[in-house]
CSV table of C-alpha atoms in Angstrom, one decimal:
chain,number,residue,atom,x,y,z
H,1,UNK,CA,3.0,-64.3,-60.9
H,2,UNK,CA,-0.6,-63.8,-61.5
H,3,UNK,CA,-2.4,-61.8,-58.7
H,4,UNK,CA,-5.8,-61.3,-60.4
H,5,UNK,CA,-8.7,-62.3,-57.9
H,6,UNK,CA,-6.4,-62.6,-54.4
H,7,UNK,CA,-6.3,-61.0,-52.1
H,8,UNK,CA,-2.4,-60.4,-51.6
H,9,UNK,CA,-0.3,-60.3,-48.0
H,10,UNK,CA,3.1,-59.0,-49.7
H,11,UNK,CA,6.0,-60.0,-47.1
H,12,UNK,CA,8.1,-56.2,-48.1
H,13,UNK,CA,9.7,-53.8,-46.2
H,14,UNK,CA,10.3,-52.3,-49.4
H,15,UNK,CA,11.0,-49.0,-50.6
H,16,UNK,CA,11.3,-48.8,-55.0
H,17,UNK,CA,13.6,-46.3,-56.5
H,18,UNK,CA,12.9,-46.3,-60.5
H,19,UNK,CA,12.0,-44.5,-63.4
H,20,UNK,CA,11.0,-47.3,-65.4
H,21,UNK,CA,9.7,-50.3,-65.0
H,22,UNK,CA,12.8,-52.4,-66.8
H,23,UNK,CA,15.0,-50.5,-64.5
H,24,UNK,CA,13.1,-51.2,-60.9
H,25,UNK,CA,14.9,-51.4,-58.0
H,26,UNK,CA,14.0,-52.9,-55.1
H,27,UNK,CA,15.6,-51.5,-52.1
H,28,UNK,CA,14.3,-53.9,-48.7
H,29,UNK,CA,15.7,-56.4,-45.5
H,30,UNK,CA,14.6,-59.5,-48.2
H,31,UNK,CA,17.3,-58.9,-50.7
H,32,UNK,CA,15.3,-57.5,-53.1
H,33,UNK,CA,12.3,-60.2,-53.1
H,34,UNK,CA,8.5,-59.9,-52.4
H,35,UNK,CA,6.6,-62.7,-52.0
H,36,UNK,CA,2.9,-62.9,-53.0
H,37,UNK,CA,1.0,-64.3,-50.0
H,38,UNK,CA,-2.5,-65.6,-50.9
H,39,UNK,CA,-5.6,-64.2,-48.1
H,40,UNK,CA,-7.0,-67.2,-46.8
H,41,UNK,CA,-6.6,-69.0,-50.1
H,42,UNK,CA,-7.3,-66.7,-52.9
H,43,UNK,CA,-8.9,-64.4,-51.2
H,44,UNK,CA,-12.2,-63.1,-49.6
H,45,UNK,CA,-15.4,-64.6,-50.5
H,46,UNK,CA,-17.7,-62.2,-53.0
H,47,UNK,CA,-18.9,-62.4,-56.4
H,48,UNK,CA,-15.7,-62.4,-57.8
H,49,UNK,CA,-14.2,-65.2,-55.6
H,50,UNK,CA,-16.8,-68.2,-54.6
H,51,UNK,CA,-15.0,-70.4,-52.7
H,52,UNK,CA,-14.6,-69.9,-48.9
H,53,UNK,CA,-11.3,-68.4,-47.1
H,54,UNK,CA,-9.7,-70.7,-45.4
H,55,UNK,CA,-10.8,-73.7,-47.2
H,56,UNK,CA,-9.1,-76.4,-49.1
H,57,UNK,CA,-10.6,-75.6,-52.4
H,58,UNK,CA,-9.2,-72.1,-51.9
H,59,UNK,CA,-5.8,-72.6,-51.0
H,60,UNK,CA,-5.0,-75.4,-53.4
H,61,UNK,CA,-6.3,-73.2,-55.9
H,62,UNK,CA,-3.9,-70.5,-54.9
H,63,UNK,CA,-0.6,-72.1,-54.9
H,64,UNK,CA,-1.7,-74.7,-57.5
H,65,UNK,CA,-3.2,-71.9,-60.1
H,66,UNK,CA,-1.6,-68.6,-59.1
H,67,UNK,CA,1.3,-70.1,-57.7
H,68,UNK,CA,1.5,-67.8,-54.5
H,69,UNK,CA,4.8,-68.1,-52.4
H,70,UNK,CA,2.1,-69.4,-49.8
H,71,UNK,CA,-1.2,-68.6,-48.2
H,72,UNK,CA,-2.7,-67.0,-44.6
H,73,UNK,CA,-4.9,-68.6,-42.8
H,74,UNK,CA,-6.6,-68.3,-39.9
H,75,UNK,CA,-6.2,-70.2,-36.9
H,76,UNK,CA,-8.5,-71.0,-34.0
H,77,UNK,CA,-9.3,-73.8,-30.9
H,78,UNK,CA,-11.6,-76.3,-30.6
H,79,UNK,CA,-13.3,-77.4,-27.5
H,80,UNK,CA,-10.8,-80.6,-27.4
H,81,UNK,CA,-7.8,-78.5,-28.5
H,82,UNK,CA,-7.7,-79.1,-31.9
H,83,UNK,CA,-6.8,-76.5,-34.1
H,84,UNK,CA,-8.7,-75.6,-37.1
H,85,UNK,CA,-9.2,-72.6,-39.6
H,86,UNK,CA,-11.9,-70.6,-39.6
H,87,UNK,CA,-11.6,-66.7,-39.4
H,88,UNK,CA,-14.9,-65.4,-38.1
H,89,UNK,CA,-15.8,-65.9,-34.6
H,90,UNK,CA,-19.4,-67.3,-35.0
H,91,UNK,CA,-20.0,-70.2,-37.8
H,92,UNK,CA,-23.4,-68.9,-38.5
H,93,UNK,CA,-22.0,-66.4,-40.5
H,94,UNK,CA,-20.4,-68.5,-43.1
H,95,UNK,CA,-21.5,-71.9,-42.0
H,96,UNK,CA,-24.6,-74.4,-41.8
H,97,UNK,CA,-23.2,-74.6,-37.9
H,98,UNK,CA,-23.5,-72.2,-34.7
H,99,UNK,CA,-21.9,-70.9,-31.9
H,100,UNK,CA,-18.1,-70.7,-31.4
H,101,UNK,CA,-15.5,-73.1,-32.8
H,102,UNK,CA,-14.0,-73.8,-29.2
H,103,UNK,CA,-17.6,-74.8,-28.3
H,104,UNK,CA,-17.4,-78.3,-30.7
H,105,UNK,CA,-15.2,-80.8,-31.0
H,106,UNK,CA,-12.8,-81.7,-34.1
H,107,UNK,CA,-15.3,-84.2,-34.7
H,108,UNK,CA,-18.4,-82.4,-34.4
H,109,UNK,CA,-16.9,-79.9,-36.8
H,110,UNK,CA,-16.2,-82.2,-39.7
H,111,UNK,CA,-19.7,-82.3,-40.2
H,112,UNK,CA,-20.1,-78.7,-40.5
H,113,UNK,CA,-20.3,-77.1,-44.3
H,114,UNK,CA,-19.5,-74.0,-46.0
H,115,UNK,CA,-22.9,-72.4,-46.7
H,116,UNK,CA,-22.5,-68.2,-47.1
H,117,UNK,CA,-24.1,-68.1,-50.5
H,118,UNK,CA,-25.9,-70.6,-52.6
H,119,UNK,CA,-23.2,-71.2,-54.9
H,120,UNK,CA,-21.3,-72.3,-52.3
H,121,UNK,CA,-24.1,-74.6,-51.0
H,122,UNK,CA,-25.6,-76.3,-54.7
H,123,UNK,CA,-22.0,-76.7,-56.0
H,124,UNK,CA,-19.3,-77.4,-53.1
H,125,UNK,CA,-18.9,-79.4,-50.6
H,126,UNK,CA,-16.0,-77.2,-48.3
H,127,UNK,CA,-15.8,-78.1,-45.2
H,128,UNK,CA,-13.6,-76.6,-42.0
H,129,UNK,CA,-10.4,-77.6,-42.6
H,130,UNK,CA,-8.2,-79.2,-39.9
H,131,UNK,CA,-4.6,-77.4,-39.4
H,132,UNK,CA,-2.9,-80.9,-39.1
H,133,UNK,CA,-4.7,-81.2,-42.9
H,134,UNK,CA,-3.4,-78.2,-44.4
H,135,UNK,CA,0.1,-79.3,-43.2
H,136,UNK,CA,-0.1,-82.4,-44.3
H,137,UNK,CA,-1.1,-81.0,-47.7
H,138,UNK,CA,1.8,-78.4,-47.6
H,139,UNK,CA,4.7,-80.3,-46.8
H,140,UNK,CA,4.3,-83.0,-49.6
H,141,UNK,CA,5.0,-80.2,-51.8
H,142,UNK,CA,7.8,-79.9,-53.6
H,143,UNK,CA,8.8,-76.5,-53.1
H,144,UNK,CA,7.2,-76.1,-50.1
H,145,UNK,CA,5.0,-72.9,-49.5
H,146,UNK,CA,5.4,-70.3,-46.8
H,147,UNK,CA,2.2,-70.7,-44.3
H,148,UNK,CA,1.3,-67.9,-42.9
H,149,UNK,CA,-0.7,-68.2,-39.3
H,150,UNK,CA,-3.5,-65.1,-38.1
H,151,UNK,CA,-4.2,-65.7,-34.1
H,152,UNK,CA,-7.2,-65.6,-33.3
H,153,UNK,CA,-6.0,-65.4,-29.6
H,154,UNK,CA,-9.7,-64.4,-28.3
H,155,UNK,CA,-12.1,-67.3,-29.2
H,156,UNK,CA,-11.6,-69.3,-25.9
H,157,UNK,CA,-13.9,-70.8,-23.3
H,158,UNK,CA,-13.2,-67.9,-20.8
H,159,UNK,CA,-15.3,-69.6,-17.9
H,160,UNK,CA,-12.6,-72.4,-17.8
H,161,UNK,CA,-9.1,-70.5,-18.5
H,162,UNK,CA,-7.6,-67.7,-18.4
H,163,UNK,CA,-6.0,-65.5,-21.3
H,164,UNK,CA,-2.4,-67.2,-19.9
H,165,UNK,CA,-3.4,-70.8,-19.6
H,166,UNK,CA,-5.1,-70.5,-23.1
H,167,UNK,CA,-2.4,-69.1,-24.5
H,168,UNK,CA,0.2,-71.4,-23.2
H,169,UNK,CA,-2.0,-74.6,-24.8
H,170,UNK,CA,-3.1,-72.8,-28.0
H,171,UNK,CA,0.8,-71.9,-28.6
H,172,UNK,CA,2.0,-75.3,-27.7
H,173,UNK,CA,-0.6,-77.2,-30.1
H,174,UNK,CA,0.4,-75.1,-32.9
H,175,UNK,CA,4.3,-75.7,-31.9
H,176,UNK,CA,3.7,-79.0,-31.5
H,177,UNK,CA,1.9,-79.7,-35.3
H,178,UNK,CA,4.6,-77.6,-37.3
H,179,UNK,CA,7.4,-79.2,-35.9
H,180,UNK,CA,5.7,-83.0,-36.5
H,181,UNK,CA,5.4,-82.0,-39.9
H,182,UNK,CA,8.9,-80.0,-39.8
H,183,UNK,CA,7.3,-77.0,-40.8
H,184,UNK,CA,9.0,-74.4,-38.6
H,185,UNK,CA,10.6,-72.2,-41.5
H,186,UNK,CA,8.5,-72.1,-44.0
H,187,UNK,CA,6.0,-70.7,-41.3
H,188,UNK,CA,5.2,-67.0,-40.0
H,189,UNK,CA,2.9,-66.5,-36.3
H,190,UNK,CA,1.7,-63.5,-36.5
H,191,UNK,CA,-0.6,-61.9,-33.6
H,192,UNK,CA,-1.4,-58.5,-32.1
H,193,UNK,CA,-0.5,-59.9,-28.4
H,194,UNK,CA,2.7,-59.9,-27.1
H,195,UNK,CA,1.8,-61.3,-24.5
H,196,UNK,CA,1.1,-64.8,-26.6
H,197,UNK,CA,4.1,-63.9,-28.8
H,198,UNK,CA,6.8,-64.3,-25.8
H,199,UNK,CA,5.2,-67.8,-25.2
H,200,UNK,CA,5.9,-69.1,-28.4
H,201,UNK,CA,9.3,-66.8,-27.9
H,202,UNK,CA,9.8,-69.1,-24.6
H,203,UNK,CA,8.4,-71.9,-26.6
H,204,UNK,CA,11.1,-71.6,-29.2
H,205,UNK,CA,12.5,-68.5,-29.6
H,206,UNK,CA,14.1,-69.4,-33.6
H,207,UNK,CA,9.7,-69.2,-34.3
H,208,UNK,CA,9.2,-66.4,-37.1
H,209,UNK,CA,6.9,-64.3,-35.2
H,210,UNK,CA,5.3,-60.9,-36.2
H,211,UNK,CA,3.5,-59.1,-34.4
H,212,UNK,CA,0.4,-56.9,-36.6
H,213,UNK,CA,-0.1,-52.8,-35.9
H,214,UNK,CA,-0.8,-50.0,-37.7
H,215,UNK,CA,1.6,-47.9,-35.7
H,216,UNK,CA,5.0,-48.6,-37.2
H,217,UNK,CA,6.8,-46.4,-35.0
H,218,UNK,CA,5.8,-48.0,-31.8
H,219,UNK,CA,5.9,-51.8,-33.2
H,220,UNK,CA,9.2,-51.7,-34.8
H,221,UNK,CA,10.3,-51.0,-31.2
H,222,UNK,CA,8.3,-53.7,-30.1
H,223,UNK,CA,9.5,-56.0,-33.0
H,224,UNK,CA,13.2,-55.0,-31.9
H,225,UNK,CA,13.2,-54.9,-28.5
H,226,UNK,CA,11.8,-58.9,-28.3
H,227,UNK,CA,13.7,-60.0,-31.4
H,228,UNK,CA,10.5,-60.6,-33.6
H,229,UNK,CA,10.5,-61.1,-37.4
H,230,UNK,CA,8.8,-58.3,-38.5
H,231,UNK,CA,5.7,-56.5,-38.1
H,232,UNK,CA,1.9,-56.8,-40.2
H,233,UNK,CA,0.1,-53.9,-40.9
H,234,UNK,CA,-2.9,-52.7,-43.1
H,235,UNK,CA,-1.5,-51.6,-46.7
H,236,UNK,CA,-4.0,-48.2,-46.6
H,237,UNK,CA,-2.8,-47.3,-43.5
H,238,UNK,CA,1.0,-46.7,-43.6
H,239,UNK,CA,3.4,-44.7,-45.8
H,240,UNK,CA,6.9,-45.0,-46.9
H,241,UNK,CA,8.3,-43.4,-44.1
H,242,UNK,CA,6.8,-45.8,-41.7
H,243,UNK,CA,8.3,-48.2,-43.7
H,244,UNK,CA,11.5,-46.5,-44.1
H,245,UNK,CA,11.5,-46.2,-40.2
H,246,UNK,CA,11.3,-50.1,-39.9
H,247,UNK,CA,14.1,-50.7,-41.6
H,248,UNK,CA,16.3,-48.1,-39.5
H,249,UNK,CA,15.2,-50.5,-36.7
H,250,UNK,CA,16.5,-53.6,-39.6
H,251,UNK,CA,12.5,-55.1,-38.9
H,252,UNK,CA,10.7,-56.2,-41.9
H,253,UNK,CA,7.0,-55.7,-42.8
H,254,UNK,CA,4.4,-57.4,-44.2
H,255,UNK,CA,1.5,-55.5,-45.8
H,256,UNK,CA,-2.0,-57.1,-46.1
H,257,UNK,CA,-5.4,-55.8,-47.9
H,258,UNK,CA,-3.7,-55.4,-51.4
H,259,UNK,CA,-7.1,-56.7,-53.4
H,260,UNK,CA,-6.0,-56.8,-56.5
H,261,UNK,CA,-3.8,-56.0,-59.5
H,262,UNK,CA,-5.2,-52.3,-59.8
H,263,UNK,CA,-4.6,-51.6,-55.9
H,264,UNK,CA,-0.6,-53.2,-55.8
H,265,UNK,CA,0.0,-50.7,-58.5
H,266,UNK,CA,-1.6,-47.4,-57.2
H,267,UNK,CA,0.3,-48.3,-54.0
H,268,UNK,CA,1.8,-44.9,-52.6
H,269,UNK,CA,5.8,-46.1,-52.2
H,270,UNK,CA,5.8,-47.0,-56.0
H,271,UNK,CA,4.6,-46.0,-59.1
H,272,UNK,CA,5.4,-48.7,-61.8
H,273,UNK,CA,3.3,-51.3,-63.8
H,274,UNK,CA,3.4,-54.3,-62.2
H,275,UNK,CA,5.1,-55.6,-59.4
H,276,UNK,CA,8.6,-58.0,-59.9
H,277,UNK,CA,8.8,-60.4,-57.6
């Protein structure tokens, strides 16, 4: 599996136990497998990676090219409650558009174009991406991907609801669009609210949900006590024994912010080559 360029979520709860690479051992709640989850598509945007997160271009390119076990993308509202993906909160900052994404409409948004540097704007033609479009695109495959979804539980209209009634739509659209494309296990909801986690849990409680923090301790209680999936958590910011702690509790993790090839390998819980997955 080539990781060069992407920006890697590793589904893990891992710990490794080797003293040479041939003879790795891969000790975690996943019989033994990590899967390689592409950022957004392959990655953040920079100098190394021109084409927008989130976009089509990027995410074909990641399970068509580096053949990820699937991508994460980010998910947000629109104004008629369509969902789309788009992770920032204003499209000024990565788009020829402005304000919020729940203050258009899908339709408005069609129209709106990639534009954060000028290769972008001269030699692509990315637009936002519809979540009923990504589907669509994932389920004809073969094999098909896992689809990672980030919340971004925030970006509402809070004149006209409140964090519940948003939450209760938002949770039913997306519930509604994986199940039309029967897409409900090959997909992981992740947030950092609970709160919106035990509505898709009410909504159907089979969902893989995880919920993301960077203390271990207190979210593998979390995770156990509401019978989530597993937990997401920042890669520089936990160690094995926060790890090893989550699988005590028998919740798996999933580490994001793994940039590259250099970064999977200088990883503190291991200390091999390269990664077998």
């Amino acid at each position: 599996m080539n990781f060069k360029l992407i920006t890697l979520l590793l589904l893990l709860s891992f710990s490794f136990s080797c003293n040479k690479e041939e003879n790795l051992v891969i000790n975690n709640l996943n019989n033994g497998v990590i899967f390689g989850i592409g950022h957004g598509g392959i990655g953040l945007q920079s100098i190394y990676n021109q084409l927008p997160e989130n976009s089509m271009a990027s995410i074909k390119k990641a399970i068509e090219v580096y053949n990820t076990d699937g991508v994460e993308v980010d998910v947000q509202m629109t104004k008629d409650y369509k969902l789309v993906l788009y992770h920032d909160n204003k499209l000024e900052t990565s788009t020829n558009g402005y304000g919020f994404i729940y203050e258009h409409n899908l339709t408005e948004l069609s129209d709106i174009k990639f534009d954060k540097d000028v290769y972008v704007n001269v030699f692509l033609n990315e637009k936002i991406l519809s979540f009923s479009t990504l589907l669509a695109y994932l389920s004809n495959r073969k094999y098909p991907p896992q689809l990672h979804l980030d919340l971004r539980q925030w970006l509402y209209d809070k004149s006209i609801h409140t964090s519940n009634e948003f939450f209760f739509i938002y949770a039913t659209e997306i519930v509604n669009l994986i199940y039309r494309y029967n897409y409900q296990q090959h997909t992981f909801i992740n947030s950092s609210d609970l709160d919106l986690l035990k509505i898709f849990k009410g909504l159907d409680a089979s969902l893989n949900l995880t919920i993301e923090s960077n203390d271990i301790y207190y979210a593998s209680d979390l995770a156990k006590e509401n019978n989530l999936y597993g937990i997401v958590a920042n890669d520089k910011l936990i160690t094995k024994s926060d790890i090893d702690y989550a699988h005590s509790k028998n919740v798996k993790v999933m580490l994001f912010n793994m940039r590259s090839q250099f970064s999977i390998n200088s990883h503190p819980l291991k200390s091999i080559q390269h990664i077998v997955c």
